[in-house]
Coordinates of C-alpha atoms and ligand atoms in Angstrom, one line a residue:
X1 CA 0.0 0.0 0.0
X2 CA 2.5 2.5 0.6
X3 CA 6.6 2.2 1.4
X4 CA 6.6 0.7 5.2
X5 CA 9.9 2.7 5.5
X6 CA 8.4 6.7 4.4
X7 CA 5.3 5.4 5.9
X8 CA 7.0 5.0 9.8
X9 CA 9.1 8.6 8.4
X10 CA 6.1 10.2 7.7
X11 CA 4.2 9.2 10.9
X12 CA 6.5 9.8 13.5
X13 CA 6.1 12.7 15.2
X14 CA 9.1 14.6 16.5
X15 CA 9.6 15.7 20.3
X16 CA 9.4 19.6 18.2
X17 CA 6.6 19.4 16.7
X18 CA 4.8 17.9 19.5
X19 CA 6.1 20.8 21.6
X20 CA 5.0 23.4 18.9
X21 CA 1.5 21.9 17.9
X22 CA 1.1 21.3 22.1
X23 CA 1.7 25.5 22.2
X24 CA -0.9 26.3 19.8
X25 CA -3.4 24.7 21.6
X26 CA -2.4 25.8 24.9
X27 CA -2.6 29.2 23.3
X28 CA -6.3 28.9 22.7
X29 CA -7.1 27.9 26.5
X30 CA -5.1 30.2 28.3
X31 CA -4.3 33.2 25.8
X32 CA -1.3 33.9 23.6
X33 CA 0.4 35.7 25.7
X34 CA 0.5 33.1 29.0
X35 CA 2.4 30.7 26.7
X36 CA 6.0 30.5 26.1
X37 CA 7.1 28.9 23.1
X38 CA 10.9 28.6 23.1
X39 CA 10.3 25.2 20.8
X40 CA 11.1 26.4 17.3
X41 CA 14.0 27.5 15.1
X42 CA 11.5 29.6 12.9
X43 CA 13.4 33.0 11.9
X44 CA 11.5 36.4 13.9
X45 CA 13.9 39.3 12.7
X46 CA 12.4 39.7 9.1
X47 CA 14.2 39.9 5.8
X48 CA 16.5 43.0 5.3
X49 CA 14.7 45.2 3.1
X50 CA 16.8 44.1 -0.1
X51 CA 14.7 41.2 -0.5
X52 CA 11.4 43.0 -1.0
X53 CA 13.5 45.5 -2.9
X54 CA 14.5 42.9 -5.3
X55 CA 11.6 40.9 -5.4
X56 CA 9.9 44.1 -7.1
X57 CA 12.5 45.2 -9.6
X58 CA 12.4 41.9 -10.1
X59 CA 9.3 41.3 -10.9
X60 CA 8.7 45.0 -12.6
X61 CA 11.3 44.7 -14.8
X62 CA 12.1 41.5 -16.1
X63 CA 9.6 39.2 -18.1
X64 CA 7.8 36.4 -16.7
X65 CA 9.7 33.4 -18.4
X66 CA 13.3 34.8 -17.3
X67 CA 12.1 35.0 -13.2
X68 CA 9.4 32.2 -13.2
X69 CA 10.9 29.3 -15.9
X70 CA 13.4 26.7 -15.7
X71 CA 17.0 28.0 -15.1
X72 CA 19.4 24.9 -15.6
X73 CA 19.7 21.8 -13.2
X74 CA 22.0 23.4 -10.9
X75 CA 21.1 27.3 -11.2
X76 CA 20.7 30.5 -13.3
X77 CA 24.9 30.9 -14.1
X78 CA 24.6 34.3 -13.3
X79 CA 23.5 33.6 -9.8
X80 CA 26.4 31.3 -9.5
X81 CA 28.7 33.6 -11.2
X82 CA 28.0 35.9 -8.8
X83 CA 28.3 34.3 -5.8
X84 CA 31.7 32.7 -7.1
X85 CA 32.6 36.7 -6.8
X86 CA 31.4 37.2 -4.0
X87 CA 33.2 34.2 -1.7
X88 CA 36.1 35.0 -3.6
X89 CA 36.1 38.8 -2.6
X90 CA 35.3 37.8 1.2
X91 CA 37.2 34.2 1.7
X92 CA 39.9 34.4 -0.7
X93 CA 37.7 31.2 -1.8
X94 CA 39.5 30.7 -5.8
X95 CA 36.1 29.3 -6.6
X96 CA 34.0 29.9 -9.8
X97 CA 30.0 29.5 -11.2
X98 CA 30.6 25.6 -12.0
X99 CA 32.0 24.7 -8.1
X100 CA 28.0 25.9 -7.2
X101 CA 24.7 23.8 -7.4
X102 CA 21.7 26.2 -6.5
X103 CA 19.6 24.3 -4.1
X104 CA 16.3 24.5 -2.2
X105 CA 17.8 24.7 1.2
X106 CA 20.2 23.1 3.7
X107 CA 18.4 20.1 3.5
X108 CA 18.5 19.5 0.3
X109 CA 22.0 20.5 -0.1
X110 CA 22.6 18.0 2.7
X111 CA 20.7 15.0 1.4
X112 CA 22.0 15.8 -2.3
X113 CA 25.5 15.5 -1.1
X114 CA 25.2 12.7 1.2
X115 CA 23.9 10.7 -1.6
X116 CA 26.3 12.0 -3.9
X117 CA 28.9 10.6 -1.1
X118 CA 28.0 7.8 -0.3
X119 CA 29.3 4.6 -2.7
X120 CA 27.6 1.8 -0.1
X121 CA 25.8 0.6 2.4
X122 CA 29.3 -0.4 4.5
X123 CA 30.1 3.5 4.2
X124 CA 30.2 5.5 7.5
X125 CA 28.9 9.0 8.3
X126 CA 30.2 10.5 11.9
X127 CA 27.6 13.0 13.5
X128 CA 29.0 15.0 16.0
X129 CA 26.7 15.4 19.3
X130 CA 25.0 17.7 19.7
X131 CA 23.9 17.6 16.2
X132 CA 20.2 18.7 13.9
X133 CA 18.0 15.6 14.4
X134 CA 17.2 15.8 10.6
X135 CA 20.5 14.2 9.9
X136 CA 19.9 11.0 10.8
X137 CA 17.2 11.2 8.0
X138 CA 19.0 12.1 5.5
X139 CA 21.9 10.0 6.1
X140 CA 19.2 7.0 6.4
X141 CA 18.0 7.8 2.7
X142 CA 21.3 7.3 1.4
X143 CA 21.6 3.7 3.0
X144 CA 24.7 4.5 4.8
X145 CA 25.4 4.0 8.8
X146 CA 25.0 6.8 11.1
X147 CA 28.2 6.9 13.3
X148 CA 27.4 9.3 16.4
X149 CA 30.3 10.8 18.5
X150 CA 29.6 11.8 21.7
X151 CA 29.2 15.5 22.6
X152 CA 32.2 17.4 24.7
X153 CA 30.4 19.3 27.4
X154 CA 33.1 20.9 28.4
X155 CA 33.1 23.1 25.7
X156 CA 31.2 21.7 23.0
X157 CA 33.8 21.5 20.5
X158 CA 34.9 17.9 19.2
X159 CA 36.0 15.5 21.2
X160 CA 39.6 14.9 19.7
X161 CA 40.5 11.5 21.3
X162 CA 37.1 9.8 20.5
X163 CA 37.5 10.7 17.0
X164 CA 40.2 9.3 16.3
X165 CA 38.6 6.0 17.6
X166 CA 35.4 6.6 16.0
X167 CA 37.1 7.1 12.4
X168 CA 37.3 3.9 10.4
X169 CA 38.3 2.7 6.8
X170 CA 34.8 3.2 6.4
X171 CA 34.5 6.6 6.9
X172 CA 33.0 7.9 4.0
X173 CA 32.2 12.1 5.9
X174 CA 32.0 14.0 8.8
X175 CA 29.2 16.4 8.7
X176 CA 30.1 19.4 10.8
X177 CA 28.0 22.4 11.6
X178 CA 29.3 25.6 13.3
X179 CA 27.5 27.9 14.6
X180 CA 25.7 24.7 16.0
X181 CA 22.3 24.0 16.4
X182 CA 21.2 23.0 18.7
X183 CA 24.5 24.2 21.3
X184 CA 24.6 27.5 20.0
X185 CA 28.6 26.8 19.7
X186 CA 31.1 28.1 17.6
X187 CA 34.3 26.3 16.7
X188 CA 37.3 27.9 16.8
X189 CA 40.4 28.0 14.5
X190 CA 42.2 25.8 16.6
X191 CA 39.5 23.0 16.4
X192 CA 39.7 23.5 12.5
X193 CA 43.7 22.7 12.1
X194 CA 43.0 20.0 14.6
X195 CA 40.1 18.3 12.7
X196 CA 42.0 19.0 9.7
X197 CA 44.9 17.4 10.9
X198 CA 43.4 14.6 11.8
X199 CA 41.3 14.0 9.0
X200 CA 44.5 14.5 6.5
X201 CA 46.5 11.3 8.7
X202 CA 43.5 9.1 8.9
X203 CA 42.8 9.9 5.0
X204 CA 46.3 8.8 4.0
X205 CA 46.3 6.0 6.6
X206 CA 43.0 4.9 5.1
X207 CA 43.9 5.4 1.3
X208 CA 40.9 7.6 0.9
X209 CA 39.7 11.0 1.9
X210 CA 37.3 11.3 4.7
X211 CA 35.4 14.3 3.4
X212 CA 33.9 17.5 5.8
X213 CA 30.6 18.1 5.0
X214 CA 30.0 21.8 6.0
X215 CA 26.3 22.5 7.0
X216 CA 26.6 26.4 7.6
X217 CA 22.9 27.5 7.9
X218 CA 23.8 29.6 10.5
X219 CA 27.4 31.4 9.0
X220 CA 26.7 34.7 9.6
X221 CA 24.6 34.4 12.7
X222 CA 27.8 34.6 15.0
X223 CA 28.5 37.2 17.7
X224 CA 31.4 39.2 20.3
X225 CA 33.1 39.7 16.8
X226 CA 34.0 36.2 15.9
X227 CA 35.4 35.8 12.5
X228 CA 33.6 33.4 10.0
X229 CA 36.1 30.6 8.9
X230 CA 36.1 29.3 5.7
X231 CA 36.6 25.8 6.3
X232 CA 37.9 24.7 3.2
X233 CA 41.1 26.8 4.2
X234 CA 41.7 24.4 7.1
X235 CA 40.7 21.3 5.3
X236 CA 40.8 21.2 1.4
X237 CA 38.2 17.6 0.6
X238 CA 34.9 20.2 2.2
X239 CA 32.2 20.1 0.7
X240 CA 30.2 23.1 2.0
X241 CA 26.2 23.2 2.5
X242 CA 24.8 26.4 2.8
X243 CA 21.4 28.1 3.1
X244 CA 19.7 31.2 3.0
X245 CA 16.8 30.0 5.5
X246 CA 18.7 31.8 8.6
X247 CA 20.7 34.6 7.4
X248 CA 18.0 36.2 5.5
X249 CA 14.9 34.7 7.4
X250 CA 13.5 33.2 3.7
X251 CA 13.0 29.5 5.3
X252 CA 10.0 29.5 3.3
X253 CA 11.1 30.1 -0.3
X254 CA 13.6 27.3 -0.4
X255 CA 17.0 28.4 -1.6
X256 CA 20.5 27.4 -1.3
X257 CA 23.4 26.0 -2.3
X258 CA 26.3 23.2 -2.7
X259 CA 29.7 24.4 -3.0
X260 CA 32.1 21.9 -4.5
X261 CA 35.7 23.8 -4.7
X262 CA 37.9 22.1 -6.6
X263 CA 40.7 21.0 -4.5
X264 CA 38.1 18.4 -3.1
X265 CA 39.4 15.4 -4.3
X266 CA 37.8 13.5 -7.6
X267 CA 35.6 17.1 -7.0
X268 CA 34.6 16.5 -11.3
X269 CA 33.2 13.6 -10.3
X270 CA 31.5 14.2 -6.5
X271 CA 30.2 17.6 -8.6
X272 CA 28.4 15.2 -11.5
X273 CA 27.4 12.5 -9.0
X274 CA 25.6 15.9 -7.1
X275 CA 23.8 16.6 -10.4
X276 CA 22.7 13.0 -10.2
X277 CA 21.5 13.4 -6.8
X278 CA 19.1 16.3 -7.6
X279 CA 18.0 14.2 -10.8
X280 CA 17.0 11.4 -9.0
X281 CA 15.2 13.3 -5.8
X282 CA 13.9 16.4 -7.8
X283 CA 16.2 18.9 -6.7
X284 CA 16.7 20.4 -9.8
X285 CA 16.7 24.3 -10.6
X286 CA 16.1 25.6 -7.5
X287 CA 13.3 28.5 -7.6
X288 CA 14.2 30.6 -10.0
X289 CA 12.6 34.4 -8.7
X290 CA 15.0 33.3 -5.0
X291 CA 18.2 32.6 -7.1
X292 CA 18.1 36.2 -8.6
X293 CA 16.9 37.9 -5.1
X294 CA 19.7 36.1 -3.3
X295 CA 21.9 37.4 -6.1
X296 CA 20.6 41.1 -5.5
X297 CA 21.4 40.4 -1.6
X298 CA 24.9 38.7 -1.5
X299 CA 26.6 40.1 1.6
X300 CA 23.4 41.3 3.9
X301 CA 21.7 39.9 6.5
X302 CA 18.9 40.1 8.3
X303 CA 19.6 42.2 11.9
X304 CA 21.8 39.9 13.5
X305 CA 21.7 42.6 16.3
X306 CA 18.2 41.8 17.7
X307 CA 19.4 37.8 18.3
X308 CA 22.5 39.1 20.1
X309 CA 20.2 41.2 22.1
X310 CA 18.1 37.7 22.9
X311 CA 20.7 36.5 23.4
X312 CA 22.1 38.5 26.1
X313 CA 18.5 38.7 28.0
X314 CA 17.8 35.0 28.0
X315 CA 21.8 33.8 28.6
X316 CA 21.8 36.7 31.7
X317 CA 18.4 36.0 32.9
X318 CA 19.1 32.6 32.9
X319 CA 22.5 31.8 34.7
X320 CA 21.3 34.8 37.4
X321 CA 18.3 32.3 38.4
X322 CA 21.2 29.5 38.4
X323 CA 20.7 27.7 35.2
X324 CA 23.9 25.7 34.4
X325 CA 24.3 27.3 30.4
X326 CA 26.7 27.0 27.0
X327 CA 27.8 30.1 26.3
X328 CA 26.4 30.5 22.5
X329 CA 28.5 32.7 20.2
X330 CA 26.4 31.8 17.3
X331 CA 23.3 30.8 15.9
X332 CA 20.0 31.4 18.4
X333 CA 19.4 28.6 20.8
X334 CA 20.8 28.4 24.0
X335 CA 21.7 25.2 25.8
X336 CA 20.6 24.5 29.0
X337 CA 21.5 21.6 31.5
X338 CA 18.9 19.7 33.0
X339 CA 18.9 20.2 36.9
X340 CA 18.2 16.5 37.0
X341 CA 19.4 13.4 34.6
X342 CA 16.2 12.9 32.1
X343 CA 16.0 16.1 30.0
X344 CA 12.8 15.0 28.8
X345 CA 11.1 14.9 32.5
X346 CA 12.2 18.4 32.9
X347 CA 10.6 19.7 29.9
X348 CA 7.1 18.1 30.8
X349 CA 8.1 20.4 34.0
X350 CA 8.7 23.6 32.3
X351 CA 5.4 22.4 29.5
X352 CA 3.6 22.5 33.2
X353 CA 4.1 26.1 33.2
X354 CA 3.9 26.5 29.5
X355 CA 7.1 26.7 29.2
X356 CA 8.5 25.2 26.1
X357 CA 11.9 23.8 25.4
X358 CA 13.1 21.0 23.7
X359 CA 15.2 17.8 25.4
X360 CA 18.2 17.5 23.5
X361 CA 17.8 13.8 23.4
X362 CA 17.1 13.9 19.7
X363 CA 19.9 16.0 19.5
X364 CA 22.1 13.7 20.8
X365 CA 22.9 14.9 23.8
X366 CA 20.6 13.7 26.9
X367 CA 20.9 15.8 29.8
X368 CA 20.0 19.3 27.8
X369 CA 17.3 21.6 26.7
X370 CA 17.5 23.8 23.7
X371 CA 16.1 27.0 24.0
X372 CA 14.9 28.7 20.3
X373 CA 15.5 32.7 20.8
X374 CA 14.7 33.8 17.6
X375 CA 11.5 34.9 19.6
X376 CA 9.8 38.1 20.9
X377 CA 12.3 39.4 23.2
X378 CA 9.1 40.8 25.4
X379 CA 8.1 37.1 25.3
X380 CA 11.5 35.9 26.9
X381 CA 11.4 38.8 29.8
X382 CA 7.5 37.4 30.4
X383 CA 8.7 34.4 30.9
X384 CA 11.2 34.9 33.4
X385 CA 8.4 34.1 36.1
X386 CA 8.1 30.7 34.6
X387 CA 11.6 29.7 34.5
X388 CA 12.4 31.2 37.7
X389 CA 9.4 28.7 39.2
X390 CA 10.9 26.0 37.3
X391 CA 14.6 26.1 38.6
X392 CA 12.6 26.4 42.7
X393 CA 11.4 23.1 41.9
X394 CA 15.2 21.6 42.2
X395 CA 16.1 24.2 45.3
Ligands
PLP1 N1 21.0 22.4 9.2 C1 20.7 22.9 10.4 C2 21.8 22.9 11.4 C3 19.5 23.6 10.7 O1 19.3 24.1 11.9 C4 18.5 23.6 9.7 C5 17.2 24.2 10.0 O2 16.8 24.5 11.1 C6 18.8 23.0 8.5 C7 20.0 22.4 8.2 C8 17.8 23.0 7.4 O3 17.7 24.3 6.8 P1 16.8 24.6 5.5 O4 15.6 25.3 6.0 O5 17.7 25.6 4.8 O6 16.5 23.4 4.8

């Protein structure tokens, strides 16, 4: 009747959802404003005003076939012309138009790559905790094994000595993703040369590269003046996944891309099998009107200022009432430890006071709660009360 695999996909909630659907109807019973949704990752600071900007020239200017029609499989080559430009000007990147594939999203560049990756079932992916649930998906799809490391909470970096354990001949990628979700983490340069290090002895031990996979939704969402590292400067066989869902709030138009520089090794061919990837799922031209407003756009953001300022609010508020919390430099979640072992008892706690926050379990990482403050910042200092009755509980 249908596939028993999509079918058990597709009916499965997840512990976000749940939260987020759970919200809207608490929402109806005891008003809007009693309820504090912390649950999603759902962009609040809007588009910068580029987007509109370009939307309308866009569409006042040019005819309907050249914004609305097919560009080619991997994107308009103007649009990737462009941004070849425009990471060469700001990373020193030596990439041009035909290292990019246009795609609709981070997740699509993810699954696309992974599948363009991944040569067999024996192949290895290593996810390092915390990490997006969604990966385990997409790695799932490609029929390759899911290899978790586990998370450093001292500092939420990577866990150098368990990698190098956790590495095998069979280690097809490493899928890294800094600013993290859901740890709000940053890594530094010095994690970079190490991971690169590492990754260059084990590749030549191994015969084969072990390939980064770069998932950098969040690239320009970073804060105290942290510089954004181009990874493929550290490590040269990265293959980087980008998105414009975050740094421009346009989660809902889909857009994207796959950045294959050509130092990757056998990059000709990881760059054809990516093509074949979007053939055979349907991630081919990504939408066309978003390809030419991203264009129009390279550079901005949306007001990275208004997270910081969440940022600050929730991360002071927080450790003044005792909460044990990651410092984020990037991204906007903040990780909290659970004052007791089971994260997800402690969430049905704080859903008690309609408080929502997510247990990291998914994530991961037991023991933690993600908090999503890409929210209303009069909705975090409303819900001080809450979280100040939450933390008495363990007092
Ligand atoms: N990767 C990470 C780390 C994310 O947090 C998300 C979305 O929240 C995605 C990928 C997927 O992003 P997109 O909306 O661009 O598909």
């Amino acid at each position: 009747m249908a596939s028993k695999e999509m079918f058990e996909l597709g009916s499965k909630s997840s512990a976000i959802r749940d939260l987020f659907d759970y919200g809207q109807k608490q929402a109806a019973i005891v008003g809007k404003e009693n309820v504090f949704d912390f649950s999603i990752g759902n962009p609040t600071v809007p588009a910068p005003p580029c987007v509109k900007e370009a939307i309308e020239d866009l569409l006042n200017t040019r005819a309907s076939v050249e914004i609305h029609g097919y560009t080619s499989a991997p994107g308009d080559i103007s649009v990737r012309n462009g941004l070849a430009d425009f990471m060469n000007t700001t990373y020193n990147a030596g990439v041009r138009a035909e290292n990019f594939y246009m795609t609709c999203g981070a997740a699509a560049s993810l699954t696309m790559s992974l599948k363009a990756l991944v040569e067999s079932p024996e192949d290895e992916i290593i996810l390092i905790a915390p990490f997006f649930s969604e990966y385990t998906v997409f790695i799932q799809n490609t029929g390759a094994k899911r290899v978790v490391l586990p998370p450093d909470t001292t500092h939420f970096q990577i866990d150098f000595a368990a990698l190098e354990h956790t590495i095998t001949p069979h280690t097809r990628a490493i899928i890294i993703n800094s600013p993290n979700n859901p740890s709000g983490t940053v890594y530094t340069a010095d994690t970079y040369t190490r991971l690169a290090a590492l990754l260059t002895q084990k590749s030549k031990e191994y015969g084969h590269p072990v390939y980064i996979i770069s998932d950098e939704p969040y690239r320009e969402i970073i804060y105290d003046d942290m510089p954004i590292l181009y990874v493929p400067k550290f490590y040269k066989d990265t293959v980087i996944c980008y998105s414009y869902s975050k740094s421009l709030s346009l989660p809902g138009d889909r857009i994207g891309y796959i950045l294959v520089p050509d130092e990757v090794e056998g990059a000709k061919e990881i760059y054809a099998a990516i093509c074949g990837a979007g053939r055979s799922m349907g991630f081919v031209c990504a939408p066309n009107l978003f390809q030419k407003v991203v264009l129009a756009c390279l550079g901005k953001t949306s007001d990275v200022a208004v997270y910081d300022a969440n940022r600050q609010l929730l991360y002071n508020g927080l450790k003044d009432m005792g909460y044990e919390c990651v410092y984020p430099s990037g991204a906007f979640y903040l990780f909290v430890k659970s004052p007791e072992p089971d994260a997800k008892v402690f969430s049905e706690k704080a859903k008690a006071l309609n408080l929502l926050i997510v247990p990291a379990d998914d994530f991961g990482c037991p023991g933690y709660v993600r908090v999503s403050y890409c929210v209303d910042p009069d909705m975090i200092t409303r819900s001080f009360t809450a979280f100040q009755k939450l933390i008495d509980q363990y007092k």
